[in-house]
mmCIF file with all atom_site columns, C-alpha atoms in Angstrom:
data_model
loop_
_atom_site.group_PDB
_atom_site.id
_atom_site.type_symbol
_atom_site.label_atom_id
_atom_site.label_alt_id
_atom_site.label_comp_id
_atom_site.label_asym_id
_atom_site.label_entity_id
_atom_site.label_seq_id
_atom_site.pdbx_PDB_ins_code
_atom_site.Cartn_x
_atom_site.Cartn_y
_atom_site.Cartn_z
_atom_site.occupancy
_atom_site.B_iso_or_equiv
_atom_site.pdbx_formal_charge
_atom_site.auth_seq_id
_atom_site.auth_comp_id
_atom_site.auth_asym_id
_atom_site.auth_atom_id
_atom_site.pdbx_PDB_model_num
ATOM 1   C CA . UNK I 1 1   ? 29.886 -93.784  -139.408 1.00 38.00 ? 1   UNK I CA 1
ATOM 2   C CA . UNK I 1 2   ? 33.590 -94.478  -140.538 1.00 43.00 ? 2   UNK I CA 1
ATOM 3   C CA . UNK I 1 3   ? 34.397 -94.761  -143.398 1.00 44.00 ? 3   UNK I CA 1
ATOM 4   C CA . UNK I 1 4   ? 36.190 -98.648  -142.948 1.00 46.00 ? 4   UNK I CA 1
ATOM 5   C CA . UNK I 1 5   ? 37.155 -100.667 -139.744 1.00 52.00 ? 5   UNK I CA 1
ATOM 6   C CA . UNK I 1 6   ? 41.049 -100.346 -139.120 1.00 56.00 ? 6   UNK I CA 1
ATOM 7   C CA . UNK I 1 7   ? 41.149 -104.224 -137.583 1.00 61.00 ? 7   UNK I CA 1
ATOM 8   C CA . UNK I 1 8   ? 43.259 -106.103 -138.999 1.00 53.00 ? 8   UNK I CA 1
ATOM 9   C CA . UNK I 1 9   ? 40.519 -108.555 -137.582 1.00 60.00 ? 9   UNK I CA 1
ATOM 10  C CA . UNK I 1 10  ? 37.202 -107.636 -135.398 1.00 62.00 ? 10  UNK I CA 1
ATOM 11  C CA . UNK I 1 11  ? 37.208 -109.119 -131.982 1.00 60.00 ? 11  UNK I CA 1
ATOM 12  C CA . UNK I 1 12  ? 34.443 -112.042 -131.688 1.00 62.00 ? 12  UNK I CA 1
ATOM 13  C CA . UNK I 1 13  ? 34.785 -112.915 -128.007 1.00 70.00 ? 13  UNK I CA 1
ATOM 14  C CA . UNK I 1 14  ? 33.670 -110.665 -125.339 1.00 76.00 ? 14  UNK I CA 1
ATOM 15  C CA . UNK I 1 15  ? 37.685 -110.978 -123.803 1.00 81.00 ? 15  UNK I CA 1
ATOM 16  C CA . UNK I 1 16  ? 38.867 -110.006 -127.401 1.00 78.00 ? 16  UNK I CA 1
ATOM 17  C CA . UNK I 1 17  ? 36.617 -107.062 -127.567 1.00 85.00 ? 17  UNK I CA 1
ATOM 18  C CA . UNK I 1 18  ? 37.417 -106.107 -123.965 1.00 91.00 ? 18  UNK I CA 1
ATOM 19  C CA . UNK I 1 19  ? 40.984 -106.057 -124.684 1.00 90.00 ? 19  UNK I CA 1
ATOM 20  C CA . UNK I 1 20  ? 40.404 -103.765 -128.354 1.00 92.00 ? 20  UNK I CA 1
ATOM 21  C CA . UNK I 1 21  ? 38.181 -101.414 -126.185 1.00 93.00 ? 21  UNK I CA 1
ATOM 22  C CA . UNK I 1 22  ? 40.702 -100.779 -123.900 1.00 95.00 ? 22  UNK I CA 1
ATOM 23  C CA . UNK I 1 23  ? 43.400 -100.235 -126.431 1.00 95.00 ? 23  UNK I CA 1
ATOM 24  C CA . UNK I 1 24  ? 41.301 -97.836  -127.748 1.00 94.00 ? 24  UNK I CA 1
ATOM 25  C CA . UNK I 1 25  ? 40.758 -96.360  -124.406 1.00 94.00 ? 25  UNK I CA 1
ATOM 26  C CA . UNK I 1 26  ? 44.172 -96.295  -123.896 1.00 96.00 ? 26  UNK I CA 1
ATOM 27  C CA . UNK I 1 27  ? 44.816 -94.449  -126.940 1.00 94.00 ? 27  UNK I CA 1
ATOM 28  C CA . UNK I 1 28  ? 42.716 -92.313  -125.843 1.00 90.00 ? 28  UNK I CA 1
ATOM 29  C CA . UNK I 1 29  ? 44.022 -91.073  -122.785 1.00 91.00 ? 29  UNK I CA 1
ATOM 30  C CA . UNK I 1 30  ? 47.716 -90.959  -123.629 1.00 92.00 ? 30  UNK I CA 1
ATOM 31  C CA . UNK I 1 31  ? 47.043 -88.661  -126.649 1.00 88.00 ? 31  UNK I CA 1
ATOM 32  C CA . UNK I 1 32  ? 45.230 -86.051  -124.037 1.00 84.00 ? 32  UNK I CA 1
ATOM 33  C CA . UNK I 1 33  ? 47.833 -86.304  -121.788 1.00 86.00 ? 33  UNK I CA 1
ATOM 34  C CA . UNK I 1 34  ? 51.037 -86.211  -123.940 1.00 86.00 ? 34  UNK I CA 1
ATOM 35  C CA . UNK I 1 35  ? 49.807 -85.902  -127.294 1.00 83.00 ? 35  UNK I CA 1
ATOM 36  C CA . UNK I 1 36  ? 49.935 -87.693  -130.755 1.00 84.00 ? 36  UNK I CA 1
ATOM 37  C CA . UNK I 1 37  ? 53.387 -88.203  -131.051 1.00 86.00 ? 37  UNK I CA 1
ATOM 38  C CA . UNK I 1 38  ? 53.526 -90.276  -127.477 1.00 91.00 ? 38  UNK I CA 1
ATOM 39  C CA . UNK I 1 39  ? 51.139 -92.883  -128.264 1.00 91.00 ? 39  UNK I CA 1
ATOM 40  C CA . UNK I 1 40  ? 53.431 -95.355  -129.713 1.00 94.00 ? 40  UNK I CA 1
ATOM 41  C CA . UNK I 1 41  ? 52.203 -98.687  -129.763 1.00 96.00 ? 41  UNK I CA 1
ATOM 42  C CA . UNK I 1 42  ? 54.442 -100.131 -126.797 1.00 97.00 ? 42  UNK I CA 1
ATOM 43  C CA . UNK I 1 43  ? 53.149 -96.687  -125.022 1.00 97.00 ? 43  UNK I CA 1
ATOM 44  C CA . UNK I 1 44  ? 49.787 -98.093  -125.552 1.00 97.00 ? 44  UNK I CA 1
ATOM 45  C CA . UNK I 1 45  ? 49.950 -101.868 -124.919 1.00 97.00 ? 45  UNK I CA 1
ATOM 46  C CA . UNK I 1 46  ? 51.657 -100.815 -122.218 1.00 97.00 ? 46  UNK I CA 1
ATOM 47  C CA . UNK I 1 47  ? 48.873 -98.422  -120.917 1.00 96.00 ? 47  UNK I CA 1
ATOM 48  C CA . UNK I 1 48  ? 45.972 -100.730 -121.929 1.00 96.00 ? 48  UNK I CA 1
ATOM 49  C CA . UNK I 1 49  ? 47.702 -103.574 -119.857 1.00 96.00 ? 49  UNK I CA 1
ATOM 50  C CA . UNK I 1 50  ? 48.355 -105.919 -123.066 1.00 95.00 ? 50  UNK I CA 1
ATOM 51  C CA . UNK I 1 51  ? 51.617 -106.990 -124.868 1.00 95.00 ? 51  UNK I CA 1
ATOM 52  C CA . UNK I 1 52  ? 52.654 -105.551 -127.993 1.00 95.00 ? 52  UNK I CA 1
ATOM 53  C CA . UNK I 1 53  ? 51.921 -108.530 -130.122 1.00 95.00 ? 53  UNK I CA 1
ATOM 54  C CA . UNK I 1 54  ? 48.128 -108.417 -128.662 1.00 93.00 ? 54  UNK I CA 1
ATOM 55  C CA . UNK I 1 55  ? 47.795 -105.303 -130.011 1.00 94.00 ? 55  UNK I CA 1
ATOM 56  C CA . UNK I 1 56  ? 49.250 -106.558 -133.261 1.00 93.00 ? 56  UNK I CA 1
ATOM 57  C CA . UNK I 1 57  ? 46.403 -109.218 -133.165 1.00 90.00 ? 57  UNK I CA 1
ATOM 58  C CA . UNK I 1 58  ? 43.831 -106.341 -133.875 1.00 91.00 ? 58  UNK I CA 1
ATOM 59  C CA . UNK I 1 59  ? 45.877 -103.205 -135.454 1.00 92.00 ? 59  UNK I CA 1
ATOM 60  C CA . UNK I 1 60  ? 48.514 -103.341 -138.062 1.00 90.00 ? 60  UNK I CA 1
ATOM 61  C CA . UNK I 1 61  ? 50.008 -100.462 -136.155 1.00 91.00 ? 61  UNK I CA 1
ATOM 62  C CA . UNK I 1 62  ? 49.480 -97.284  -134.363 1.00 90.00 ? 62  UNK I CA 1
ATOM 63  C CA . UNK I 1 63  ? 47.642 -95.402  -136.944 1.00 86.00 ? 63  UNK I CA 1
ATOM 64  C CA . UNK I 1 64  ? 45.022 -97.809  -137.219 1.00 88.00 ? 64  UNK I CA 1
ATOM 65  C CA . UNK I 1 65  ? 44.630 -97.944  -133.378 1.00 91.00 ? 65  UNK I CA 1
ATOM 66  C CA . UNK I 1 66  ? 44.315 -93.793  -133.971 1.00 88.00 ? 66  UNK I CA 1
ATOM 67  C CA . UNK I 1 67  ? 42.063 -94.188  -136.846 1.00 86.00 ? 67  UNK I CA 1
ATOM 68  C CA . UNK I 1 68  ? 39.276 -96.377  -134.936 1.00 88.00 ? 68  UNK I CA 1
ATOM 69  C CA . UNK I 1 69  ? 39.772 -93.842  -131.944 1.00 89.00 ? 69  UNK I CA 1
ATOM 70  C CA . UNK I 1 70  ? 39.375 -90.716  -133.957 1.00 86.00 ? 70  UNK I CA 1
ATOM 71  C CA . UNK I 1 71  ? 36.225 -92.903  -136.149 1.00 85.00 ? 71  UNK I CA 1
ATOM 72  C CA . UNK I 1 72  ? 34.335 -93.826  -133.142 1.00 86.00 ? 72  UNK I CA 1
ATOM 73  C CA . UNK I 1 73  ? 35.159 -89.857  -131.884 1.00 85.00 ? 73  UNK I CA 1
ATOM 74  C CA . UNK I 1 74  ? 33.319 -88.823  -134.356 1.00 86.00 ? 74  UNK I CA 1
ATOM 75  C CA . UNK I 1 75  ? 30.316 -90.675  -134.414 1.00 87.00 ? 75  UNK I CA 1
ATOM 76  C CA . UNK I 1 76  ? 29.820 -89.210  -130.933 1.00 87.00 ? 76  UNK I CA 1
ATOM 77  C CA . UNK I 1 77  ? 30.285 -85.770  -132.629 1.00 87.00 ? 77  UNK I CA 1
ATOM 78  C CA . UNK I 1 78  ? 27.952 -86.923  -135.229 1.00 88.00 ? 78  UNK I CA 1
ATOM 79  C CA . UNK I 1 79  ? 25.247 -87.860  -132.595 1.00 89.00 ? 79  UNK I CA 1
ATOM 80  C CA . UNK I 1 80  ? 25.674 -84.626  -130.699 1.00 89.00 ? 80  UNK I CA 1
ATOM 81  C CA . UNK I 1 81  ? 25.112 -82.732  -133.880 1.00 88.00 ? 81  UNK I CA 1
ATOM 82  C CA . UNK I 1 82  ? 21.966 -84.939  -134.741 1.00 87.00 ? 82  UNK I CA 1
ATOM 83  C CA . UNK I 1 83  ? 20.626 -84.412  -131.152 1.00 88.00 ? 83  UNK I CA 1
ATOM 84  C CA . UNK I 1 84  ? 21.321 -80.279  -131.221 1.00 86.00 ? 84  UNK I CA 1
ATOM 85  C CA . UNK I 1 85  ? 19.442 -80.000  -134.833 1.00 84.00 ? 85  UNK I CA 1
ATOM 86  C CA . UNK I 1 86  ? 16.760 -81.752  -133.803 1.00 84.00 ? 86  UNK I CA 1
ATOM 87  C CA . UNK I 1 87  ? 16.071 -80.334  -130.294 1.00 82.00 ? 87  UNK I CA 1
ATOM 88  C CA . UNK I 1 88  ? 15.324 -77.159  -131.558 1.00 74.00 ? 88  UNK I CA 1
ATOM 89  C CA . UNK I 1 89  ? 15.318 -75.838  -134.842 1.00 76.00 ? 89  UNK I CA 1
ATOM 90  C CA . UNK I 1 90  ? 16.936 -72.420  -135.399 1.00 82.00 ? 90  UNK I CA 1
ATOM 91  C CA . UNK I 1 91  ? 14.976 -69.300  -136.251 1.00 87.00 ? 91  UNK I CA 1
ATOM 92  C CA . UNK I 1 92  ? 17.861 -67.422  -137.646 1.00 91.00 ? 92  UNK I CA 1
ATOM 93  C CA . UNK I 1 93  ? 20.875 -67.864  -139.625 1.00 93.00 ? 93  UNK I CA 1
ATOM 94  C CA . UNK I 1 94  ? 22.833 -66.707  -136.105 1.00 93.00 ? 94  UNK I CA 1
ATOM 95  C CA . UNK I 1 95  ? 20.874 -68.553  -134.279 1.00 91.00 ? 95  UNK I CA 1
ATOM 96  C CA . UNK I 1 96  ? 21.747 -71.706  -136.599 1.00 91.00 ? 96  UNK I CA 1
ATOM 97  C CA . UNK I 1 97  ? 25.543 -70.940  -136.246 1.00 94.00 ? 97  UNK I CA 1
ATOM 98  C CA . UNK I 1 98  ? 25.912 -70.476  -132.636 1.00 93.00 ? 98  UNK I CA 1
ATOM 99  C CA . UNK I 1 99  ? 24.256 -73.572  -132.367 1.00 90.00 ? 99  UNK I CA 1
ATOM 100 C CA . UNK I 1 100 ? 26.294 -75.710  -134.555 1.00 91.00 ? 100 UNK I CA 1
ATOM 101 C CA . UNK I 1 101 ? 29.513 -73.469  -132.165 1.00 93.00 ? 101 UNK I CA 1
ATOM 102 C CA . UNK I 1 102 ? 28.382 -74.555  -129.368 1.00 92.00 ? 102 UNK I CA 1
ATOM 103 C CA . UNK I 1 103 ? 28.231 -78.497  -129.968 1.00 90.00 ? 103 UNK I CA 1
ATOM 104 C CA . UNK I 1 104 ? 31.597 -78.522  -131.328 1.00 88.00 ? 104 UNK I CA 1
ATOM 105 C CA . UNK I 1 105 ? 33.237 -76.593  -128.407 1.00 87.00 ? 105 UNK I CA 1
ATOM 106 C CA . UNK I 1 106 ? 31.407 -78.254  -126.108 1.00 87.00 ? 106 UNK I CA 1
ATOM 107 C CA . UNK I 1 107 ? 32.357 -81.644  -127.566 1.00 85.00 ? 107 UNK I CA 1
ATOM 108 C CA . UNK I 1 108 ? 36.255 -80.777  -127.507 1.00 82.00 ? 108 UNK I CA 1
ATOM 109 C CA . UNK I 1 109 ? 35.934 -79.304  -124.427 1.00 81.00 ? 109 UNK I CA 1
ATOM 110 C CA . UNK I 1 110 ? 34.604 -82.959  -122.859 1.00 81.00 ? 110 UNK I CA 1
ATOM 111 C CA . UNK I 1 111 ? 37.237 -84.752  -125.560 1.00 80.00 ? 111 UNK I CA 1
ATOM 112 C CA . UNK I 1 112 ? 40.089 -83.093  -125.847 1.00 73.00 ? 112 UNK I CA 1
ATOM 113 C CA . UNK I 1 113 ? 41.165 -86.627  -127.304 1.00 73.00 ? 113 UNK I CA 1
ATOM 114 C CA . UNK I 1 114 ? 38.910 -85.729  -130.480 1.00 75.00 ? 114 UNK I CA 1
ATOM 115 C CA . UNK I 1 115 ? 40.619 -81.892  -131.242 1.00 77.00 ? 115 UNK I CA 1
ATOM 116 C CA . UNK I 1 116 ? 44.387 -83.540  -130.221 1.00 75.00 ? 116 UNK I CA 1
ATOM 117 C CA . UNK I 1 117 ? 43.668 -86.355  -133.187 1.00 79.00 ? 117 UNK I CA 1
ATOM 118 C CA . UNK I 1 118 ? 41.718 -84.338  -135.930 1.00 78.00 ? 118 UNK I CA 1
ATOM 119 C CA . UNK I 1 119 ? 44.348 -81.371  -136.046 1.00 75.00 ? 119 UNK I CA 1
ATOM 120 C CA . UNK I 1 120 ? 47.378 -83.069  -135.135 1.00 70.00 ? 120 UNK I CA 1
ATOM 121 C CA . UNK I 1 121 ? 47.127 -86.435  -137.364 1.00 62.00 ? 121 UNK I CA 1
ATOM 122 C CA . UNK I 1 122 ? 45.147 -85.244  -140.241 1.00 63.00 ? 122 UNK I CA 1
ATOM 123 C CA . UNK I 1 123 ? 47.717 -85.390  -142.884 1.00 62.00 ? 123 UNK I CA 1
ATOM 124 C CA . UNK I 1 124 ? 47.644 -89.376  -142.398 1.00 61.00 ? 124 UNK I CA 1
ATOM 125 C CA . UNK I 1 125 ? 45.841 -90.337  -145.095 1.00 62.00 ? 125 UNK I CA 1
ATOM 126 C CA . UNK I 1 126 ? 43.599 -92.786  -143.356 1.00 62.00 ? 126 UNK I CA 1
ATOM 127 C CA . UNK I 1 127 ? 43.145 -90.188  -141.081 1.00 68.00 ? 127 UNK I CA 1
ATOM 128 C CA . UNK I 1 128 ? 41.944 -87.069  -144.061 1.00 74.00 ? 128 UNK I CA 1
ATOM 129 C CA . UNK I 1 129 ? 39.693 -89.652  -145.243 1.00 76.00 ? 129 UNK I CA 1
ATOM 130 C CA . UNK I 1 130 ? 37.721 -90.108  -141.773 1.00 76.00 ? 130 UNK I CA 1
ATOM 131 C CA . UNK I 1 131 ? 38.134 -86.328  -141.698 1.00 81.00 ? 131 UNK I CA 1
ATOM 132 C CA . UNK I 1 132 ? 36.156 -85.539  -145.146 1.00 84.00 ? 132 UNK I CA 1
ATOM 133 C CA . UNK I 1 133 ? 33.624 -87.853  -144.629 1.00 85.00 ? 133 UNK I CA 1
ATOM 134 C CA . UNK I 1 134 ? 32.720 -86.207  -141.392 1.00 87.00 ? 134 UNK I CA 1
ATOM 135 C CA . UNK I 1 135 ? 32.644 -82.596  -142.950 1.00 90.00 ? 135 UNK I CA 1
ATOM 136 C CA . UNK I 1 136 ? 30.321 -83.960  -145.836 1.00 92.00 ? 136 UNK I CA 1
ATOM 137 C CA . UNK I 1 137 ? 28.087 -85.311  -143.066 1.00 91.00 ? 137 UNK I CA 1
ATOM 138 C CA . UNK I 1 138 ? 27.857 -82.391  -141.276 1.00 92.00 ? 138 UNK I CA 1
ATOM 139 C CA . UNK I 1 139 ? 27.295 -80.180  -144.401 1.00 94.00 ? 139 UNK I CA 1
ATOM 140 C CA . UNK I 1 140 ? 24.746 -82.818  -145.930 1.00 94.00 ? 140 UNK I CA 1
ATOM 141 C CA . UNK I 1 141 ? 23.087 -82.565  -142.164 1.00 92.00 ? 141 UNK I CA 1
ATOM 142 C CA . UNK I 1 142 ? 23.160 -78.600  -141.899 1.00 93.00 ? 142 UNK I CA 1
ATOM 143 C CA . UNK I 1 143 ? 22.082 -78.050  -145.195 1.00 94.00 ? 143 UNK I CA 1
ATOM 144 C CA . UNK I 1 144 ? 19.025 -79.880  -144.957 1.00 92.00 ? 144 UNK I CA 1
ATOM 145 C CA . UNK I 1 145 ? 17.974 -78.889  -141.636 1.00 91.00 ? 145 UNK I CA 1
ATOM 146 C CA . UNK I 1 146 ? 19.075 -75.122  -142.832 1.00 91.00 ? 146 UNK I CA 1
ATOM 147 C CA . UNK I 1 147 ? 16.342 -75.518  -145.555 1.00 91.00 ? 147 UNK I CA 1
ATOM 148 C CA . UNK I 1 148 ? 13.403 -77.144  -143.634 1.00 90.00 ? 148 UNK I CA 1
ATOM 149 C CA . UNK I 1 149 ? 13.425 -74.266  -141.851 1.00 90.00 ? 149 UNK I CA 1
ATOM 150 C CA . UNK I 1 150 ? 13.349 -71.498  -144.729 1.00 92.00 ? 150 UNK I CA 1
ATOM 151 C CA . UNK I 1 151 ? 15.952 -69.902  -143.246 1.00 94.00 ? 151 UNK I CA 1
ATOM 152 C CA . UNK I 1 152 ? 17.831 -69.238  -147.253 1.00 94.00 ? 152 UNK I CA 1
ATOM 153 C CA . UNK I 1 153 ? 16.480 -68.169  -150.262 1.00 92.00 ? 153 UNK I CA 1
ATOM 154 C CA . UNK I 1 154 ? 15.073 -71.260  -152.813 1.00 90.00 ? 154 UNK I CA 1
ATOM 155 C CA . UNK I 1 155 ? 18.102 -71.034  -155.021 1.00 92.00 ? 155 UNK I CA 1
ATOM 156 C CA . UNK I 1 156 ? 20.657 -71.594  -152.538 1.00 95.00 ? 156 UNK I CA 1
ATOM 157 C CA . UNK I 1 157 ? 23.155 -74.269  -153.292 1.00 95.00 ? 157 UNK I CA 1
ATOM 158 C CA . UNK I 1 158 ? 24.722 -77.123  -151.193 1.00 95.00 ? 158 UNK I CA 1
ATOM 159 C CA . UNK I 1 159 ? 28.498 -75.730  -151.797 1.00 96.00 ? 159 UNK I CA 1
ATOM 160 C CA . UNK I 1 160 ? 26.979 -72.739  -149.898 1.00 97.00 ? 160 UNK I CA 1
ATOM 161 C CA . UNK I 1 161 ? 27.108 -74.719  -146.946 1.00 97.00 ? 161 UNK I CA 1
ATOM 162 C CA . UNK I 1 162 ? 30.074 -76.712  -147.941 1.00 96.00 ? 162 UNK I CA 1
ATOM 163 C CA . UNK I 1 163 ? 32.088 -74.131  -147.967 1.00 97.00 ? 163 UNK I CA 1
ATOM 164 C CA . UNK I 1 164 ? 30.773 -72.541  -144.505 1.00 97.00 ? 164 UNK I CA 1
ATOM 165 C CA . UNK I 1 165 ? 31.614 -75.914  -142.897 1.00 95.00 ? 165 UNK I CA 1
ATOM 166 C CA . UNK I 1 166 ? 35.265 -76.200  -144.431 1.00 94.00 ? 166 UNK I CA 1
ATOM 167 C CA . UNK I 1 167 ? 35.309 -72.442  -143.099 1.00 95.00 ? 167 UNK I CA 1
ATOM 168 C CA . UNK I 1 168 ? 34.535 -73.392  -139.721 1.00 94.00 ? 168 UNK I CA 1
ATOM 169 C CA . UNK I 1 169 ? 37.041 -76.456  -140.122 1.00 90.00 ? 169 UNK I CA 1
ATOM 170 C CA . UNK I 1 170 ? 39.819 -74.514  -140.602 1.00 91.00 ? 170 UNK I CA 1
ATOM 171 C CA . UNK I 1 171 ? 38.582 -71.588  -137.702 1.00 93.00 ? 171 UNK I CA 1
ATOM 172 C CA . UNK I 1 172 ? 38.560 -74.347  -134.826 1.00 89.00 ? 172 UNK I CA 1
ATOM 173 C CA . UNK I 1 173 ? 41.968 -75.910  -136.198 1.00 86.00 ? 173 UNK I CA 1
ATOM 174 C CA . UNK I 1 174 ? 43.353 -72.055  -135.325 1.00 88.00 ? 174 UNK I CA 1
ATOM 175 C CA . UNK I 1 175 ? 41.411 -72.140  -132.153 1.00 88.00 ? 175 UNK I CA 1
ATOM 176 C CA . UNK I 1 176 ? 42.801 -75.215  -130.832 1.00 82.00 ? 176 UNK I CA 1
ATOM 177 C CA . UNK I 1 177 ? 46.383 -75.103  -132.143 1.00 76.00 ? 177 UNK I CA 1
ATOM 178 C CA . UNK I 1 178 ? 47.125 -76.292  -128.305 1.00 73.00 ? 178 UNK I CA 1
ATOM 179 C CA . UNK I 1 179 ? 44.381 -78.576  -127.953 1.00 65.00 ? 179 UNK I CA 1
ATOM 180 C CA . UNK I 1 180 ? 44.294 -77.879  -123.937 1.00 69.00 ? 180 UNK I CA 1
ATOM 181 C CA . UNK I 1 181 ? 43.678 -73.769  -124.500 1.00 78.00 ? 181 UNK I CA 1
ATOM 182 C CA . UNK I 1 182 ? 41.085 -72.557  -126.542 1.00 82.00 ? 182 UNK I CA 1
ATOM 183 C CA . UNK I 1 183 ? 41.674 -69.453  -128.281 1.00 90.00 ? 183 UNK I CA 1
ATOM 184 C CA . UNK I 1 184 ? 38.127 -67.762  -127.786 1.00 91.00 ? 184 UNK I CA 1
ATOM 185 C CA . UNK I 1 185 ? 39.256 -65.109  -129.987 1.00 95.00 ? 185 UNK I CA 1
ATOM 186 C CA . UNK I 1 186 ? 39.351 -66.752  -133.155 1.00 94.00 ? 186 UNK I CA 1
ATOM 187 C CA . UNK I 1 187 ? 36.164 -68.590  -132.085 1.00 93.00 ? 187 UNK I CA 1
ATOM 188 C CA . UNK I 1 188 ? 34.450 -65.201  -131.863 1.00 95.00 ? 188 UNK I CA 1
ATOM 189 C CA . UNK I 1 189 ? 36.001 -63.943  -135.245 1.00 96.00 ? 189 UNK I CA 1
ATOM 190 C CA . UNK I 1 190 ? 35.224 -66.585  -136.835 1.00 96.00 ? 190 UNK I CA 1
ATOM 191 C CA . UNK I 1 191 ? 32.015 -66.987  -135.301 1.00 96.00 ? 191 UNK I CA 1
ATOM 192 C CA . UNK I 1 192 ? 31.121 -63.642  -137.012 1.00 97.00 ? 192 UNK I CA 1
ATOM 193 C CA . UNK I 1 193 ? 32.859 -64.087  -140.348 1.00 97.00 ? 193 UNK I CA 1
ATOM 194 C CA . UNK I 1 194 ? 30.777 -67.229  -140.872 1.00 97.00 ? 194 UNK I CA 1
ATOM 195 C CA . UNK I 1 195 ? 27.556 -66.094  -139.642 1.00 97.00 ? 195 UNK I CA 1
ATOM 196 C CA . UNK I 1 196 ? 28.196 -62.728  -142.609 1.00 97.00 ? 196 UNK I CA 1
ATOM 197 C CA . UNK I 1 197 ? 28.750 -65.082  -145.035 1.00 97.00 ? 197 UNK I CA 1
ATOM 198 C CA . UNK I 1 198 ? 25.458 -67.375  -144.658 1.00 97.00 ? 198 UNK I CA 1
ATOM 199 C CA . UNK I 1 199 ? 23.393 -64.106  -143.966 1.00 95.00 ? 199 UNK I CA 1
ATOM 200 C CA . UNK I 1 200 ? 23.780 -63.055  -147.891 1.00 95.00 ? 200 UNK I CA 1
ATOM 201 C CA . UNK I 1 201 ? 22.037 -66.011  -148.692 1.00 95.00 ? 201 UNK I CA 1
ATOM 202 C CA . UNK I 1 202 ? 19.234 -65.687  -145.746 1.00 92.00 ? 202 UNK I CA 1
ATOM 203 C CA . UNK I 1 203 ? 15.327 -65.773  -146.873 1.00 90.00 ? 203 UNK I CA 1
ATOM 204 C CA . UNK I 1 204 ? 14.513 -62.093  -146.683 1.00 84.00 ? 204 UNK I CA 1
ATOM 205 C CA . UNK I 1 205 ? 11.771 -63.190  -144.393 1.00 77.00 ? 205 UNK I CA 1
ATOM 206 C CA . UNK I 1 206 ? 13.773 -64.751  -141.870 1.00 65.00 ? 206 UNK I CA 1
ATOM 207 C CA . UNK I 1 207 ? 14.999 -62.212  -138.598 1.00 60.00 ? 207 UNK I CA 1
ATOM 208 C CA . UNK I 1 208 ? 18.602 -61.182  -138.069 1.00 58.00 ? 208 UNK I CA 1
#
């Protein structure tokens, strides 16, 4: 979940929450089509068919309109994560990481929205926030899952994992540099890098 709402006040009519849900939407869709830097908040009114002072009802500015967008972007990726670990649980530390790989590029692939915001707006600091709270989600989520299924030896640590996920943070931020072209490349690389790392601390009884 986010970590805090960005209204300025939540919408308690249906017509309020209408209007906030297509700001968001709006959002949305200009930062796949032009990017970060064109969603202004006149861009935005404009798109989302309100006046700027609406949107000034709900969101102090544009960064809090991005912040909800990217927080509600990443409860989906949250969910999707929940669903894959659940489905099926992995066998094998590659298994495991291919797994998690997948979701996420399937995810930007169907929200480009979601890569265009996380690399691109990150150094807001409303923005990091939203940003570590997800990774410690994911790790907490992995890491537990990663365990229940004896895939690493008893003493393994949490910051193993921790630092695996910051790992893979970092790898899809190169990947995705423009958030329209994946570079498969450094998915693959790091794909492999990441997978070597976790397999030092694999249960001995687990396959390869």
């Amino acid at each position: 979940m986010p970590t805090a709402s960005p209204l300025r006040r939540p919408p308690s009519q249906a017509r309020s929450r209408q209007r906030v849900r297509r700001i968001i939407d709006a959002a949305g869709t200009i930062v796949e089509e032009q990017g970060v830097a064109a969603a202004s908040v006149r861009a935005i009114a404009e798109r989302a068919g309100v006046s700027p002072a609406t949107l000034y009802q709900f969101f102090a500015n544009r960064d809090a309109v991005l912040e909800q967008l990217l927080g509600q972007e990443l409860e989906d990726l949250d969910a999707r994560l929940a669903d894959a670990l659940a489905a099926r649980p992995a066998s094998s530390i590659r298994e495991a990481v291919d797994a998690l790989f997948d979701v996420h590029e399937r995810h930007y692939l169907d929200r480009p929205a979601l890569a265009a915001l996380y690399y691109s707006a990150r150094e807001s600091g409303a923005v990091r926030a939203e940003v570590q709270a997800h990774l410690a989600r994911i790790s907490a989520a992995v890491y537990e899952a990663m365990v229940a299924a004896e895939l690493f030896r008893p003493d393994t640590e949490r910051r193993v994992i921790d630092v695996a996920i910051a790992l893979g943070d970092r790898i899809f931020e190169l990947a995705y540099r423009d958030v329209h072209h994946r570079d498969d490349a450094v998915i693959a690389e790091g794909k492999l890098a990441i997978t070597s790392y976790l397999q030092t601390y694999e249960n001995p009884s687990q396959p390869r």
